[in-house]
Coordinates of C-alpha atoms in Angstrom, one line a residue:
Chain A
M1 CA -21.9 26.2 -2.7
S2 CA -22.4 24.1 -5.8
L3 CA -19.4 23.1 -7.8
P4 CA -21.0 22.8 -11.2
E5 CA -22.2 26.4 -11.0
I6 CA -18.9 27.9 -10.5
N7 CA -16.5 25.4 -12.0
A8 CA -16.9 25.4 -15.7
G9 CA -13.8 27.5 -15.8
V10 CA -12.0 25.2 -13.4
R11 CA -12.7 22.2 -15.5
Q12 CA -11.2 24.0 -18.5
R13 CA -8.2 25.0 -16.4
I14 CA -7.6 21.4 -15.2
L15 CA -7.8 20.0 -18.8
K16 CA -5.6 22.8 -20.1
Q17 CA -2.9 21.9 -17.5
G18 CA -2.5 18.9 -19.6
W19 CA -1.8 16.3 -16.9
I20 CA -5.3 14.9 -16.4
Q21 CA -6.4 12.8 -19.4
F22 CA -9.9 12.0 -18.3
L23 CA -12.2 14.0 -16.1
D24 CA -15.5 12.7 -14.6
W25 CA -17.4 15.3 -12.5
Q26 CA -20.6 14.2 -10.8
H27 CA -23.0 16.0 -8.5
E28 CA -23.5 12.9 -6.3
V29 CA -21.8 9.6 -6.1
D30 CA -21.4 6.8 -3.4
S31 CA -17.7 7.1 -3.4
T32 CA -15.3 8.6 -6.0
N33 CA -12.8 5.7 -5.3
Q34 CA -15.5 3.2 -6.1
R35 CA -16.4 5.1 -9.3
A36 CA -12.8 5.2 -10.3
K37 CA -12.4 1.4 -9.7
E38 CA -15.4 0.6 -11.9
W39 CA -14.2 2.9 -14.6
L40 CA -10.7 1.2 -14.6
L41 CA -12.3 -2.2 -14.8
D42 CA -14.3 -1.1 -17.8
W43 CA -11.4 0.5 -19.6
A44 CA -8.6 -1.8 -18.4
E45 CA -5.4 -1.2 -20.3
S46 CA -6.8 1.4 -22.6
A47 CA -7.7 3.7 -19.7
S48 CA -6.4 7.2 -20.2
L49 CA -4.4 8.1 -17.0
P50 CA -4.1 10.1 -14.9
A51 CA -7.9 10.3 -14.6
L52 CA -9.8 12.5 -12.2
F53 CA -13.2 11.7 -10.5
V54 CA -14.8 14.5 -8.7
A55 CA -18.1 14.6 -6.7
D56 CA -19.9 17.5 -5.2
V57 CA -21.5 15.2 -2.7
Q58 CA -20.2 11.8 -1.7
L59 CA -22.8 9.5 -0.1
A60 CA -20.6 6.7 1.1
G61 CA -17.2 8.3 1.4
R62 CA -14.8 6.0 3.2
G63 CA -11.8 6.3 5.3
R64 CA -9.5 3.7 6.6
G65 CA -11.1 0.4 7.8
G66 CA -14.5 1.5 6.4
K67 CA -14.8 4.6 8.5
V68 CA -17.4 7.0 7.1
W69 CA -16.0 10.4 5.9
F70 CA -18.5 13.2 6.6
S71 CA -18.9 14.6 3.1
P72 CA -21.2 17.6 2.7
E73 CA -21.0 20.2 0.0
G74 CA -18.1 22.6 0.3
C75 CA -15.8 19.6 0.9
L76 CA -13.6 19.0 -2.0
M77 CA -13.8 15.2 -2.8
F78 CA -12.0 13.5 -5.6
T79 CA -10.1 10.5 -6.7
L80 CA -7.0 10.7 -8.8
A81 CA -6.2 7.5 -10.6
I82 CA -2.6 7.1 -11.7
G83 CA -1.0 4.4 -13.8
R84 CA 1.8 2.1 -12.7
S85 CA 4.2 4.1 -14.9
L86 CA 3.9 6.9 -12.3
L87 CA 5.0 4.6 -9.5
P88 CA 8.7 4.1 -8.6
E89 CA 10.3 1.0 -10.0
S90 CA 10.6 -0.8 -6.7
P91 CA 7.3 -1.9 -5.0
Q92 CA 9.0 -1.3 -1.7
H93 CA 8.4 2.4 -2.2
W94 CA 4.8 2.2 -3.3
S95 CA 3.3 2.7 0.1
Q96 CA 4.9 6.1 0.3
L97 CA 2.2 7.4 -2.1
A98 CA -0.1 8.4 0.8
L99 CA 2.7 10.5 2.3
V100 CA 3.6 12.0 -1.0
S101 CA 0.0 12.9 -1.7
A102 CA -0.4 14.3 1.8
A103 CA 2.7 16.5 1.3
A104 CA 1.0 18.0 -1.8
V105 CA -2.3 18.6 0.1
A106 CA -0.5 20.3 3.0
E107 CA 1.4 22.6 0.7
C108 CA -1.8 23.5 -1.1
V109 CA -3.7 24.2 2.0
A110 CA -0.9 26.3 3.4
S111 CA -0.8 28.4 0.2
W112 CA -4.4 29.5 0.9
I113 CA -4.1 30.2 4.6
P114 CA -2.5 33.3 6.2
D115 CA 0.5 32.0 8.1
G116 CA 0.0 28.6 6.5
T117 CA 3.6 27.8 6.9
R118 CA 3.2 27.6 10.7
R119 CA -0.4 26.5 11.0
V120 CA -0.6 23.5 8.6
A121 CA 0.8 20.2 9.8
L122 CA 0.9 16.6 8.6
K123 CA -0.2 13.8 10.8
W124 CA 1.3 10.4 9.9
P125 CA 0.5 8.8 7.6
N126 CA -1.6 11.1 5.5
D127 CA -3.9 13.6 7.4
T128 CA -3.5 17.4 7.0
F129 CA -4.2 19.4 10.2
L130 CA -5.0 23.1 10.3
A131 CA -4.6 24.8 13.7
G132 CA -4.7 21.5 15.4
R133 CA -7.8 20.1 13.8
K134 CA -8.1 17.8 10.8
C135 CA -9.0 19.3 7.5
S136 CA -8.0 16.6 5.0
G137 CA -7.8 12.8 4.8
I138 CA -6.6 10.4 2.1
L139 CA -7.4 6.8 1.2
V140 CA -5.1 5.1 -1.4
E141 CA -6.3 1.8 -2.9
S142 CA -5.3 -0.4 -5.9
G143 CA -7.2 -0.5 -9.1
A144 CA -7.2 -2.7 -12.2
G145 CA -3.9 -3.0 -14.1
G146 CA -1.8 -1.9 -11.1
A147 CA -3.3 1.6 -11.1
R148 CA -3.4 3.5 -7.8
L149 CA -6.5 5.4 -6.7
I150 CA -5.7 8.4 -4.4
G151 CA -9.0 9.4 -2.7
I152 CA -8.7 12.9 -1.2
G153 CA -11.2 14.8 0.9
I154 CA -10.5 18.4 1.9
N155 CA -12.8 20.6 4.0
V156 CA -12.6 23.8 2.0
H157 CA -15.8 25.6 2.7
V158 CA -17.7 23.2 5.0
D159 CA -20.3 24.3 7.5
F160 CA -19.9 21.9 10.4
S161 CA -22.7 23.3 12.5
P162 CA -25.1 20.4 11.5
A163 CA -22.3 17.8 12.0
P164 CA -22.1 15.5 15.1
A165 CA -20.4 17.1 18.1
E166 CA -17.4 14.7 17.8
V167 CA -16.8 15.8 14.2
R168 CA -17.1 19.5 15.2
Q169 CA -14.4 19.1 17.8
R170 CA -11.9 17.4 15.6
A171 CA -12.5 18.8 12.2
T172 CA -12.0 22.2 10.6
S173 CA -12.5 23.8 7.3
M174 CA -10.1 26.1 5.4
H175 CA -12.6 29.0 5.2
E176 CA -12.6 29.3 9.0
H177 CA -9.0 30.3 8.9
T178 CA -9.1 33.0 6.3
L179 CA -9.3 36.7 7.1
S180 CA -12.8 37.7 6.2
D181 CA -16.3 36.3 5.6
E182 CA -15.6 36.3 1.9
P183 CA -12.4 34.5 2.0
R184 CA -9.9 35.6 -0.5
L185 CA -6.2 35.2 -0.9
N186 CA -4.4 37.4 -3.4
D187 CA -7.7 38.3 -4.8
R188 CA -8.7 34.7 -5.4
K189 CA -12.0 33.5 -3.9
L190 CA -11.6 30.4 -1.9
D191 CA -13.6 27.6 -3.4
P192 CA -13.2 23.8 -3.8
G193 CA -12.7 24.0 -7.6
Q194 CA -9.8 26.5 -7.3
V195 CA -8.2 24.5 -4.6
L196 CA -8.5 21.4 -6.8
A197 CA -6.8 23.0 -9.7
D198 CA -4.0 24.2 -7.5
L199 CA -3.6 20.9 -5.8
L200 CA -3.4 18.9 -9.1
G201 CA -0.4 21.0 -10.1
L202 CA 1.2 20.1 -6.8
L203 CA 0.3 16.4 -7.0
Q204 CA 1.8 16.3 -10.5
F205 CA 5.1 17.8 -9.1
Y206 CA 5.4 15.7 -5.9
I207 CA 4.3 12.4 -7.5
G208 CA 6.6 13.0 -10.5
D209 CA 9.5 13.8 -8.2
W210 CA 8.9 10.8 -6.0
S211 CA 8.5 8.5 -9.0
S212 CA 11.9 9.4 -10.3
G213 CA 13.6 8.9 -6.9
G214 CA 13.3 12.4 -5.5
D215 CA 12.4 13.1 -1.8
A216 CA 10.7 16.5 -2.0
W217 CA 7.8 14.9 -0.2
L218 CA 10.1 13.9 2.7
S219 CA 11.3 17.5 3.2
V220 CA 7.7 18.6 3.5
W221 CA 7.1 16.0 6.2
Q222 CA 10.2 17.0 8.1
R223 CA 9.0 20.6 8.2
R224 CA 5.4 19.8 9.0
C225 CA 5.3 16.6 11.1
L226 CA 2.6 17.1 13.7
L227 CA 3.7 14.2 15.9
S228 CA 7.5 14.8 16.2
G229 CA 8.5 15.2 19.8
K230 CA 5.1 14.1 21.1
M231 CA 4.2 11.0 23.2
L232 CA 2.1 8.6 21.1
E233 CA 0.0 5.6 21.6
I234 CA -0.1 3.5 18.4
R235 CA -2.0 0.4 17.4
C236 CA 0.1 -1.5 15.0
G237 CA -1.4 -3.3 12.0
N238 CA -1.2 -6.6 13.8
G239 CA -3.1 -5.2 16.9
Q240 CA 0.0 -4.6 19.1
R241 CA -0.1 -1.4 21.0
L242 CA 3.0 0.7 21.4
L243 CA 3.8 3.8 23.6
G244 CA 6.7 6.1 23.0
S245 CA 8.1 9.4 21.9
C246 CA 7.9 10.3 18.2
L247 CA 11.2 10.9 16.5
G248 CA 9.6 11.9 13.2
I249 CA 9.5 10.1 9.8
D250 CA 12.4 8.0 8.4
A251 CA 13.4 8.1 4.7
Q252 CA 11.0 5.2 4.0
G253 CA 8.1 7.1 5.4
C254 CA 7.8 5.0 8.5
L255 CA 7.0 6.6 11.9
M256 CA 9.9 6.4 14.3
L257 CA 9.0 5.8 17.8
E258 CA 11.3 5.6 20.8
T259 CA 9.9 3.0 23.1
Q260 CA 11.3 1.5 26.3
A261 CA 12.4 -1.5 24.2
G262 CA 14.2 0.7 21.6
I263 CA 13.4 2.5 18.4
A264 CA 10.5 1.1 16.4
C265 CA 10.0 2.1 12.8
I266 CA 6.3 1.6 12.1
A267 CA 5.0 1.0 8.6
S268 CA 1.5 0.0 9.4
G269 CA -0.5 1.4 12.3
E270 CA -2.9 3.9 13.7
V271 CA -2.0 6.8 16.0
L272 CA -4.6 6.5 18.8
S273 CA -3.4 9.5 20.8
W274 CA -0.7 12.1 21.0
Q275 CA 0.3 14.8 23.5
Chain B
M1 CA 37.6 -51.6 -4.6
G2 CA 38.6 -49.9 -1.4
K3 CA 36.0 -48.5 1.0
S4 CA 37.2 -44.9 0.3
E5 CA 36.3 -45.3 -3.4
D6 CA 32.8 -46.4 -2.6
V7 CA 30.4 -44.0 -4.3
F8 CA 28.1 -44.6 -1.3
N9 CA 30.7 -43.3 1.1
V10 CA 28.9 -41.1 3.6
E11 CA 31.2 -38.2 3.2
R12 CA 30.8 -38.2 -0.5
I13 CA 27.0 -38.2 -0.2
R14 CA 27.3 -35.3 2.2
Q15 CA 29.3 -33.4 -0.4
L16 CA 26.8 -34.2 -3.0
I17 CA 24.0 -32.9 -0.9
D18 CA 25.9 -29.7 -0.3
L19 CA 26.5 -29.4 -4.1
M20 CA 22.8 -30.0 -4.8
E21 CA 21.8 -27.2 -2.4
E22 CA 24.5 -24.9 -3.7
R23 CA 23.6 -25.4 -7.4
G24 CA 19.9 -25.8 -6.9
L25 CA 19.9 -29.4 -8.2
N26 CA 16.8 -31.3 -7.3
E27 CA 17.8 -34.8 -8.2
V28 CA 21.1 -36.9 -8.4
E29 CA 21.3 -40.6 -9.2
L30 CA 24.4 -42.7 -8.5
K31 CA 25.0 -46.3 -9.7
Q32 CA 27.8 -48.7 -8.8
E33 CA 27.6 -52.3 -9.9
D34 CA 24.3 -53.6 -8.7
Q35 CA 23.7 -50.8 -6.2
H36 CA 22.2 -47.4 -6.8
I37 CA 20.9 -44.4 -4.8
R38 CA 18.8 -41.5 -5.8
L39 CA 19.1 -38.2 -3.9
V40 CA 16.0 -35.9 -4.4
R41 CA 15.2 -32.6 -2.6
G42 CA 11.9 -31.2 -1.5
L43 CA 8.5 -32.9 -1.9
A44 CA 9.8 -35.4 -4.5
M45 CA 12.4 -36.3 -2.0
A46 CA 9.8 -37.3 0.5
Q47 CA 8.4 -39.6 -2.1
A48 CA 11.8 -40.9 -3.0
A49 CA 12.6 -41.8 0.6
V50 CA 10.0 -44.6 0.4
A51 CA 11.2 -45.9 -2.9
P52 CA 13.2 -49.1 -2.9
A53 CA 16.7 -48.3 -1.6
A54 CA 19.4 -50.6 -2.7
V55 CA 21.8 -49.5 0.0
P56 CA 20.1 -48.9 3.4
V57 CA 23.3 -47.5 5.0
A58 CA 23.7 -44.9 2.3
A59 CA 20.0 -44.1 2.4
A60 CA 20.2 -43.5 6.1
S61 CA 22.9 -40.9 5.6
V62 CA 20.5 -38.7 3.6
P63 CA 18.9 -36.1 5.9
E64 CA 15.3 -36.6 6.7
P65 CA 13.1 -34.4 4.5
T66 CA 10.7 -32.0 6.2
P67 CA 7.4 -33.9 6.0
Q68 CA 5.3 -30.9 5.0
A69 CA 7.8 -29.4 2.6
I70 CA 6.2 -28.4 -0.7
D71 CA 9.1 -27.6 -2.9
G72 CA 10.6 -28.2 -6.3
P73 CA 11.1 -26.5 -9.6
H74 CA 7.4 -26.4 -10.2
I75 CA 6.7 -24.5 -7.0
K76 CA 6.9 -20.7 -7.1
V77 CA 6.8 -18.7 -3.9
I78 CA 4.9 -15.4 -3.9
T79 CA 6.7 -13.1 -1.5
A80 CA 5.8 -9.7 0.1
P81 CA 7.0 -7.0 -2.3
M82 CA 6.9 -4.5 0.6
V83 CA 6.8 -4.2 4.3
G84 CA 3.3 -3.9 5.9
T85 CA 0.3 -5.7 7.2
F86 CA -0.9 -8.8 5.3
Y87 CA -4.6 -9.1 4.6
D88 CA -6.0 -12.2 3.0
K89 CA -9.4 -10.7 2.2
P90 CA -10.5 -7.4 0.7
N91 CA -12.6 -6.5 3.9
P92 CA -13.3 -8.3 7.2
N93 CA -16.6 -9.7 6.0
A94 CA -15.4 -11.0 2.6
E95 CA -14.0 -14.4 1.6
P96 CA -10.3 -14.7 1.2
F97 CA -8.8 -13.7 -2.1
V98 CA -7.4 -17.2 -2.6
K99 CA -7.3 -20.5 -0.6
I100 CA -5.4 -23.7 -1.0
G101 CA -6.6 -25.1 -4.3
S102 CA -7.4 -21.7 -5.9
K103 CA -6.3 -21.4 -9.5
V104 CA -4.4 -18.2 -10.1
S105 CA -3.0 -16.4 -13.1
A106 CA -0.5 -13.6 -13.3
D107 CA -3.1 -10.8 -12.6
T108 CA -5.0 -12.6 -9.9
V109 CA -5.0 -10.6 -6.7
V110 CA -3.9 -12.9 -3.9
C111 CA -3.8 -10.5 -0.9
I112 CA -3.4 -6.9 0.2
V113 CA -0.3 -5.6 1.9
E114 CA -1.1 -2.3 3.7
A115 CA 1.4 0.2 4.9
M116 CA 0.9 3.9 5.6
K117 CA -2.8 3.5 4.7
V118 CA -1.9 2.4 1.2
F119 CA -3.7 -0.8 0.3
N120 CA -1.5 -2.5 -2.2
E121 CA -3.2 -5.4 -4.0
I122 CA -0.6 -8.0 -4.7
P123 CA -1.0 -10.0 -8.0
A124 CA 0.2 -13.6 -8.2
E125 CA 2.5 -12.9 -11.1
V126 CA 2.5 -16.6 -11.8
K127 CA 0.0 -19.1 -13.2
G128 CA -0.9 -22.2 -11.2
T129 CA -2.7 -23.5 -8.1
V130 CA -2.2 -22.3 -4.6
V131 CA -0.8 -25.2 -2.5
E132 CA 0.2 -23.4 0.7
V133 CA -0.8 -20.1 2.5
L134 CA 2.2 -19.0 4.5
A135 CA 1.0 -15.9 6.3
G136 CA -1.9 -15.2 8.6
N137 CA -4.5 -12.5 8.2
E138 CA -3.3 -9.2 9.7
E139 CA 0.2 -10.5 10.2
A140 CA 3.0 -8.0 10.0
V141 CA 5.2 -8.9 7.0
D142 CA 8.7 -7.8 6.0
F143 CA 9.9 -7.3 2.4
G144 CA 10.6 -10.7 0.9
R145 CA 8.4 -12.7 3.4
P146 CA 7.0 -15.8 1.7
L147 CA 3.2 -15.5 1.5
F148 CA 2.0 -18.3 -0.8
K149 CA 3.3 -21.3 -2.7
V150 CA 1.9 -21.9 -6.1
D151 CA 2.2 -25.2 -8.1
T152 CA 2.8 -24.1 -11.6
R153 CA 2.1 -27.5 -13.2
S154 CA -1.6 -27.1 -12.8

């Protein structure tokens, strides 16, 4: 499925929504985050934000710590660049942006999937899971002038049959969970462009609410936290490993873990396993 | 003049030191007849300690300065604006953003603090020269944790 063929209308819809001030849509890029970074450097303070960078195929998509993101066609890949004016006043809250963005992704995915309320979950800090397998990941980085780059990948209509076995076991695509071979919901055909247009509306709402002190994002997490009540092994940012029972997410977005030594609130770390 | 009225009375000097800390004063100089003493805090204090002291007893009452202390009105401390993991370089194979001796301006990125997979680049927000790096790579840092000292005179 080629985005340019089907998405002339989607581009118009996105620009008509009025939130996105600049739209860059390429067939193939190394990484949309990298493209956005370079654009911000070129335009500096005169950059029109929020700006959107979309790619049909990403050759060097990255996850955390340089992990490669499998990025075939049918995967919606984009970077949303937002200016500092859309961040809360206190930098202490800025790291919540990944959770805020993930809340928007989860709500968007759920809106397209039958029984999405039950089947879509959020894995701290920013992955969306569908029926127990990952269907979206996010990487947030800084850009010139204090901008933030929210890189999002969502498996909308991805054929995983040529993917490595490890990816096939752990990943899923939205289209696998719809009701027919020609997935539709309320007479809308499932395609990455339509999902993108929906998602931008949700991102605008959740980021705007968060930026003005709201916690709509947190209530999504409380409803959809995949890890709550599970036993976790976590590698903290400083390399320390922790085992414990997950108590959910606190108001700051930290993962609360009940360990033998007491309750730990983890801001930086990777969940290695859960059961 | 009685002993209790001596400006170099140990108690009075202690009070002065407390006052300097309370009010953020960096230097106080006292003179009485042919004797004088200068109380200086921070790095300048370490230098002052070797300056000619007219009254050895009084000088001995001044607490020893921390030898490595880099402090003073020209030193600005860059602190962690958020909780997270401190990274001194953009990726494991890169050079650190800054080292001791690096010139920085307000927009210079000095480190990354990562939390919840958000990689926050931290700008210096001050102009000067890095004189001390106070956090180690991949160290967990709390809000307000001192990360760098910058000498704003240069």
